[in-house]
C-alpha positions as a printed NumPy array, in Angstrom:
array([[  0.012,   0.031,  -0.176],
       [  2.997,   2.502,   0.749],
       [  4.487,   1.751,  -2.396],
       [  1.115,   2.19 ,  -4.35 ],
       [  0.653,   5.8  ,  -2.354],
       [  4.27 ,   6.949,  -3.392],
       [  3.352,   5.937,  -6.901],
       [ -0.155,   7.36 ,  -7.648],
       [ -0.278,  10.349,  -4.726],
       [  3.804,  11.27 ,  -5.107],
       [  3.556,  10.967,  -8.935],
       [  0.847,  13.636,  -9.07 ],
       [  2.275,  15.756,  -6.579],
       [  5.751,  15.815,  -8.705],
       [  4.043,  16.713, -11.743],
       [  1.795,  19.597, -10.114],
       [  5.196,  21.06 ,  -9.233],
       [  6.347,  21.112, -12.819],
       [  4.205,  24.311, -13.233],
       [  3.654,  27.425, -11.618],
       [  0.14 ,  26.84 , -10.713],
       [ -0.373,  30.678,  -9.95 ],
       [ -0.442,  31.137, -13.591],
       [ -1.167,  27.448, -14.962],
       [ -1.833,  29.32 , -18.595],
       [  1.758,  28.91 , -19.556],
       [  0.424,  25.289, -20.135],
       [ -1.627,  26.575, -23.165],
       [  1.326,  28.162, -25.245],
       [  3.37 ,  25.243, -24.513],
       [  1.533,  22.258, -24.692],
       [ -1.564,  23.052, -26.863],
       [ -0.575,  26.176, -29.356],
       [  2.789,  24.941, -30.092],
       [  1.905,  21.271, -31.433],
       [ -0.595,  22.93 , -33.721],
       [  2.05 ,  25.479, -34.782],
       [  4.541,  22.57 , -35.755],
       [  1.603,  20.695, -37.92 ],
       [  0.903,  23.651, -39.944],
       [  4.352,  24.338, -40.427],
       [  5.205,  21.021, -42.047],
       [  2.129,  20.661, -43.469],
       [  2.556,  23.951, -45.439],
       [  6.119,  23.356, -46.232],
       [  4.898,  19.94 , -47.961],
       [  2.248,  21.513, -49.882],
       [  4.557,  24.369, -51.258],
       [  7.279,  21.7  , -52.034],
       [  4.482,  19.38 , -53.518],
       [  5.551,  16.31 , -51.279],
       [  3.427,  14.372, -49.32 ],
       [ -0.123,  15.042, -48.196],
       [ -1.488,  16.983, -45.208],
       [ -2.463,  13.687, -43.528],
       [  1.077,  12.558, -43.288],
       [  2.458,  15.762, -41.806],
       [ -0.711,  15.877, -39.419],
       [ -0.239,  12.024, -38.026],
       [  3.82 ,  12.395, -37.852],
       [  3.759,  15.705, -35.921],
       [  0.975,  14.95 , -33.63 ],
       [  2.601,  11.809, -32.403],
       [  6.257,  12.887, -32.204],
       [  4.96 ,  16.369, -30.23 ],
       [  4.693,  14.058, -27.266],
       [  7.999,  14.2  , -27.098],
       [  8.075,  17.695, -25.676],
       [  5.981,  16.891, -22.428],
       [  7.385,  13.41 , -22.08 ],
       [ 11.07 ,  14.383, -22.476],
       [ 10.838,  17.717, -20.322],
       [  8.752,  16.719, -17.972],
       [ 10.387,  13.518, -16.756],
       [ 13.941,  15.212, -16.896],
       [ 12.439,  17.893, -14.761],
       [ 10.952,  15.687, -12.165],
       [ 14.556,  15.101, -11.134],
       [ 16.422,  18.069, -12.407],
       [ 13.818,  20.327, -10.476],
       [ 14.29 ,  18.708,  -7.362],
       [ 18.13 ,  19.193,  -7.544],
       [ 17.524,  22.645,  -8.528],
       [ 15.208,  23.437,  -5.53 ],
       [ 17.372,  21.783,  -2.905],
       [ 14.944,  18.817,  -2.154],
       [ 16.362,  16.048,  -3.912],
       [ 18.304,  15.079,  -0.969],
       [ 15.133,  15.082,   1.104],
       [ 13.352,  12.716,  -1.473],
       [ 16.288,  10.317,  -1.789],
       [ 17.076,  10.194,   2.118],
       [ 13.564,   8.433,   2.216],
       [ 13.55 ,   4.606,   2.05 ],
       [ 10.749,   4.728,  -0.392],
       [ 10.709,   2.3  ,  -3.339],
       [ 12.862,   3.645,  -5.763],
       [ 10.599,   1.667,  -8.661],
       [  7.41 ,   3.145,  -7.306],
       [  8.967,   6.62 ,  -6.602],
       [ 10.277,   7.127, -10.173],
       [  7.554,   5.422, -12.06 ],
       [  4.806,   7.079, -10.225],
       [  6.558,  10.478, -11.524],
       [  6.331,   9.079, -15.013],
       [  2.542,   7.979, -14.887],
       [  1.21 ,  11.811, -15.213],
       [  3.81 ,  12.447, -17.768],
       [  2.723,   9.723, -19.903],
       [ -1.005,  10.733, -19.321],
       [ -0.208,  14.431, -20.323],
       [  2.029,  13.333, -23.508],
       [ -1.061,  11.496, -24.89 ],
       [ -3.571,  14.33 , -24.482],
       [ -1.147,  16.765, -25.783],
       [ -0.866,  14.318, -28.767],
       [ -4.509,  13.606, -29.271],
       [ -5.699,  17.244, -29.065],
       [ -2.857,  18.08 , -31.552],
       [ -4.074,  15.46 , -33.987],
       [ -7.88 ,  16.507, -33.422],
       [ -7.498,  20.258, -33.847],
       [ -5.015,  19.71 , -36.548],
       [ -7.333,  17.588, -38.57 ],
       [-10.002,  20.061, -38.329],
       [ -7.715,  23.128, -39.399],
       [ -6.087,  20.895, -42.19 ],
       [ -9.556,  19.827, -43.198],
       [ -8.178,  16.201, -43.012],
       [-10.76 ,  13.479, -42.577],
       [-10.045,  10.031, -40.643],
       [-11.926,   7.165, -40.831],
       [-14.694,   7.258, -37.715],
       [-13.188,   3.37 , -36.597],
       [ -9.906,   4.724, -36.698],
       [ -9.597,   7.257, -33.785],
       [ -9.882,   4.954, -30.847],
       [ -6.947,   2.535, -32.492],
       [ -5.089,   5.95 , -32.855],
       [ -5.683,   6.906, -29.142],
       [ -4.419,   3.492, -28.322],
       [ -1.044,   4.216, -30.469],
       [ -0.686,   7.702, -29.084],
       [ -0.806,   6.506, -25.331],
       [  1.819,   3.689, -26.278],
       [  3.873,   6.067, -28.178],
       [  3.588,   8.535, -25.007],
       [  4.875,   5.505, -22.657],
       [  7.745,   4.777, -24.948],
       [  8.922,   8.377, -25.241],
       [  8.72 ,   8.812, -21.493],
       [ 11.069,   5.632, -20.824],
       [ 13.415,   7.607, -23.164],
       [ 12.492,  10.571, -20.636],
       [ 13.599,   8.554, -17.494],
       [ 16.908,   7.752, -18.825],
       [ 17.309,  11.583, -19.657],
       [ 16.375,  12.305, -16.174],
       [ 18.921,  10.32 , -14.868],
       [ 21.537,  13.166, -16.061],
       [ 19.309,  15.413, -13.518],
       [ 21.588,  13.889, -10.766],
       [ 25.072,  14.482, -12.525],
       [ 24.661,  17.619, -15.283],
       [ 23.626,  21.402, -14.112],
       [ 21.046,  21.498, -17.012],
       [ 18.597,  18.832, -18.704],
       [ 17.041,  21.094, -20.908],
       [ 19.652,  21.068, -23.506],
       [ 19.936,  17.302, -23.888],
       [ 15.94 ,  17.33 , -24.077],
       [ 16.127,  19.72 , -26.996],
       [ 18.741,  17.677, -28.498],
       [ 16.626,  14.576, -27.876],
       [ 13.558,  16.236, -29.403],
       [ 15.308,  17.474, -32.554],
       [ 16.611,  14.058, -32.929],
       [ 13.196,  12.494, -32.991],
       [ 11.874,  14.888, -35.178],
       [ 14.252,  14.113, -37.939],
       [ 14.734,  10.124, -37.295],
       [ 11.219,   9.096, -36.51 ],
       [  9.998,   9.717, -40.183],
       [  7.51 ,  12.642, -38.693],
       [  8.089,  14.451, -41.693],
       [ 10.374,  12.541, -44.097],
       [  9.569,   8.697, -44.85 ],
       [ 11.966,   6.414, -43.282],
       [ 12.762,   5.028, -46.75 ],
       [ 13.945,   8.16 , -48.069],
       [ 16.543,   8.679, -45.465],
       [ 19.847,   7.707, -45.495],
       [ 20.665,   3.489, -44.548],
       [ 22.384,   4.587, -41.288],
       [ 19.592,   7.01 , -40.245],
       [ 16.745,   4.493, -41.115],
       [ 18.966,   1.812, -38.82 ],
       [ 19.048,   4.125, -35.901],
       [ 15.235,   5.104, -36.361],
       [ 14.316,   1.728, -35.367],
       [ 15.791,   1.86 , -32.055],
       [ 14.335,   5.452, -31.415],
       [ 10.839,   5.564, -29.586],
       [  7.959,   7.157, -31.929],
       [  9.259,   5.788, -34.932],
       [  7.139,   2.63 , -35.   ],
       [  4.107,   4.503, -33.406],
       [  4.29 ,   6.914, -36.24 ],
       [  4.126,   4.442, -38.805],
       [  1.307,   2.222, -37.188],
       [ -0.802,   5.633, -36.623],
       [ -0.599,   6.173, -40.538],
       [ -1.262,   2.49 , -41.546],
       [ -4.29 ,   2.514, -39.285],
       [ -5.633,   6.061, -40.583],
       [ -5.03 ,   4.497, -43.762],
       [ -7.68 ,   1.789, -43.217],
       [ -5.597,  -0.88 , -41.471],
       [ -6.805,  -2.731, -38.606],
       [ -5.13 ,  -2.597, -35.097],
       [ -4.286,  -6.394, -35.298],
       [ -2.357,  -6.022, -38.435],
       [  0.204,  -3.247, -37.024],
       [  0.479,  -4.947, -33.851],
       [  3.879,  -5.739, -34.67 ],
       [  4.713,  -2.041, -34.841],
       [  3.095,  -1.468, -31.529],
       [  4.841,  -4.196, -29.727],
       [  8.349,  -2.74 , -31.299],
       [  7.024,   0.559, -29.847],
       [  6.367,  -0.674, -26.54 ],
       [  9.234,  -2.764, -26.002],
       [ 11.59 ,   0.256, -26.918],
       [  9.794,   2.24 , -23.854],
       [ 10.282,  -0.561, -21.427],
       [ 13.751,  -0.727, -22.604],
       [ 14.657,   2.926, -22.165],
       [ 12.874,   2.993, -19.149],
       [ 14.878,   0.067, -17.307],
       [ 17.984,   1.812, -18.587],
       [ 16.593,   4.987, -17.   ],
       [ 15.906,   3.252, -13.706],
       [ 19.399,   1.267, -13.338],
       [ 21.124,   4.923, -14.249],
       [ 19.206,   6.418, -11.59 ],
       [ 20.073,   3.994,  -9.197],
       [ 23.593,   4.116, -10.211],
       [ 24.191,   7.89 , -10.177],
       [ 22.207,   7.728,  -7.023],
       [ 24.818,   5.731,  -5.28 ],
       [ 27.68 ,   7.753,  -6.742],
       [ 26.186,  11.11 ,  -5.76 ],
       [ 25.983,   9.709,  -2.033],
       [ 29.533,   8.566,  -2.316],
       [ 30.722,  11.895,  -3.774],
       [ 27.999,  14.192,  -1.984],
       [ 27.229,  15.969,  -5.209],
       [ 23.185,  14.978,  -4.977],
       [ 22.613,  18.848,  -4.604],
       [ 25.474,  20.45 ,  -5.996],
       [ 24.38 ,  22.961,  -8.863]])
């Protein structure tokens, strides 16, 4: 029961602390407006260049934008504690570390899925893209799995918060890599061979491909392989993140560097 309380209650409180709740409107431009702008930017660039369709850019960028809430929020759950000098207080407790850090990832996953789904719905309305009515529920599931996968990478990124002063730079780098390598705006088969190989080991790539196939009329069962690989990558990155967090916590205790900025 204690671990469950840490998982759910602790995770929610930590997530709320990421925002300045005296002025919550910062959520609107950063999480709701920005992805729509990104979708429109690439859709109109695609129109001007005469390559791909609005649907291609809509789905690619809507799914890919979950990287912003998942990477940044997950990293800041650790880096923010360190910055405010509360990390030591959190880590001195005997709380189960898996429950502690996975609990912090749960609201991040939900928020990432909400941001992506909002982007998909509003982007479709603005661009006039009509998706089959039966595809929306499978798309919601794929988006949720994409958020899980990306949060797994965010957990690995969060481990850096125990060692480096600022995680935002790395989060921006990872976001840029996912934007280029995931196939959000350039088809995977149009990428150089080495980039296409790397993309298979990054979150979102398989989710974007699955979402496009479902939007084109494929069934959820026919893309189960892609969904499984996406979920597997999320678990892999999450396991790496948890291991790195544990190792760097031990090292931080030994060197007394947990709260050094």
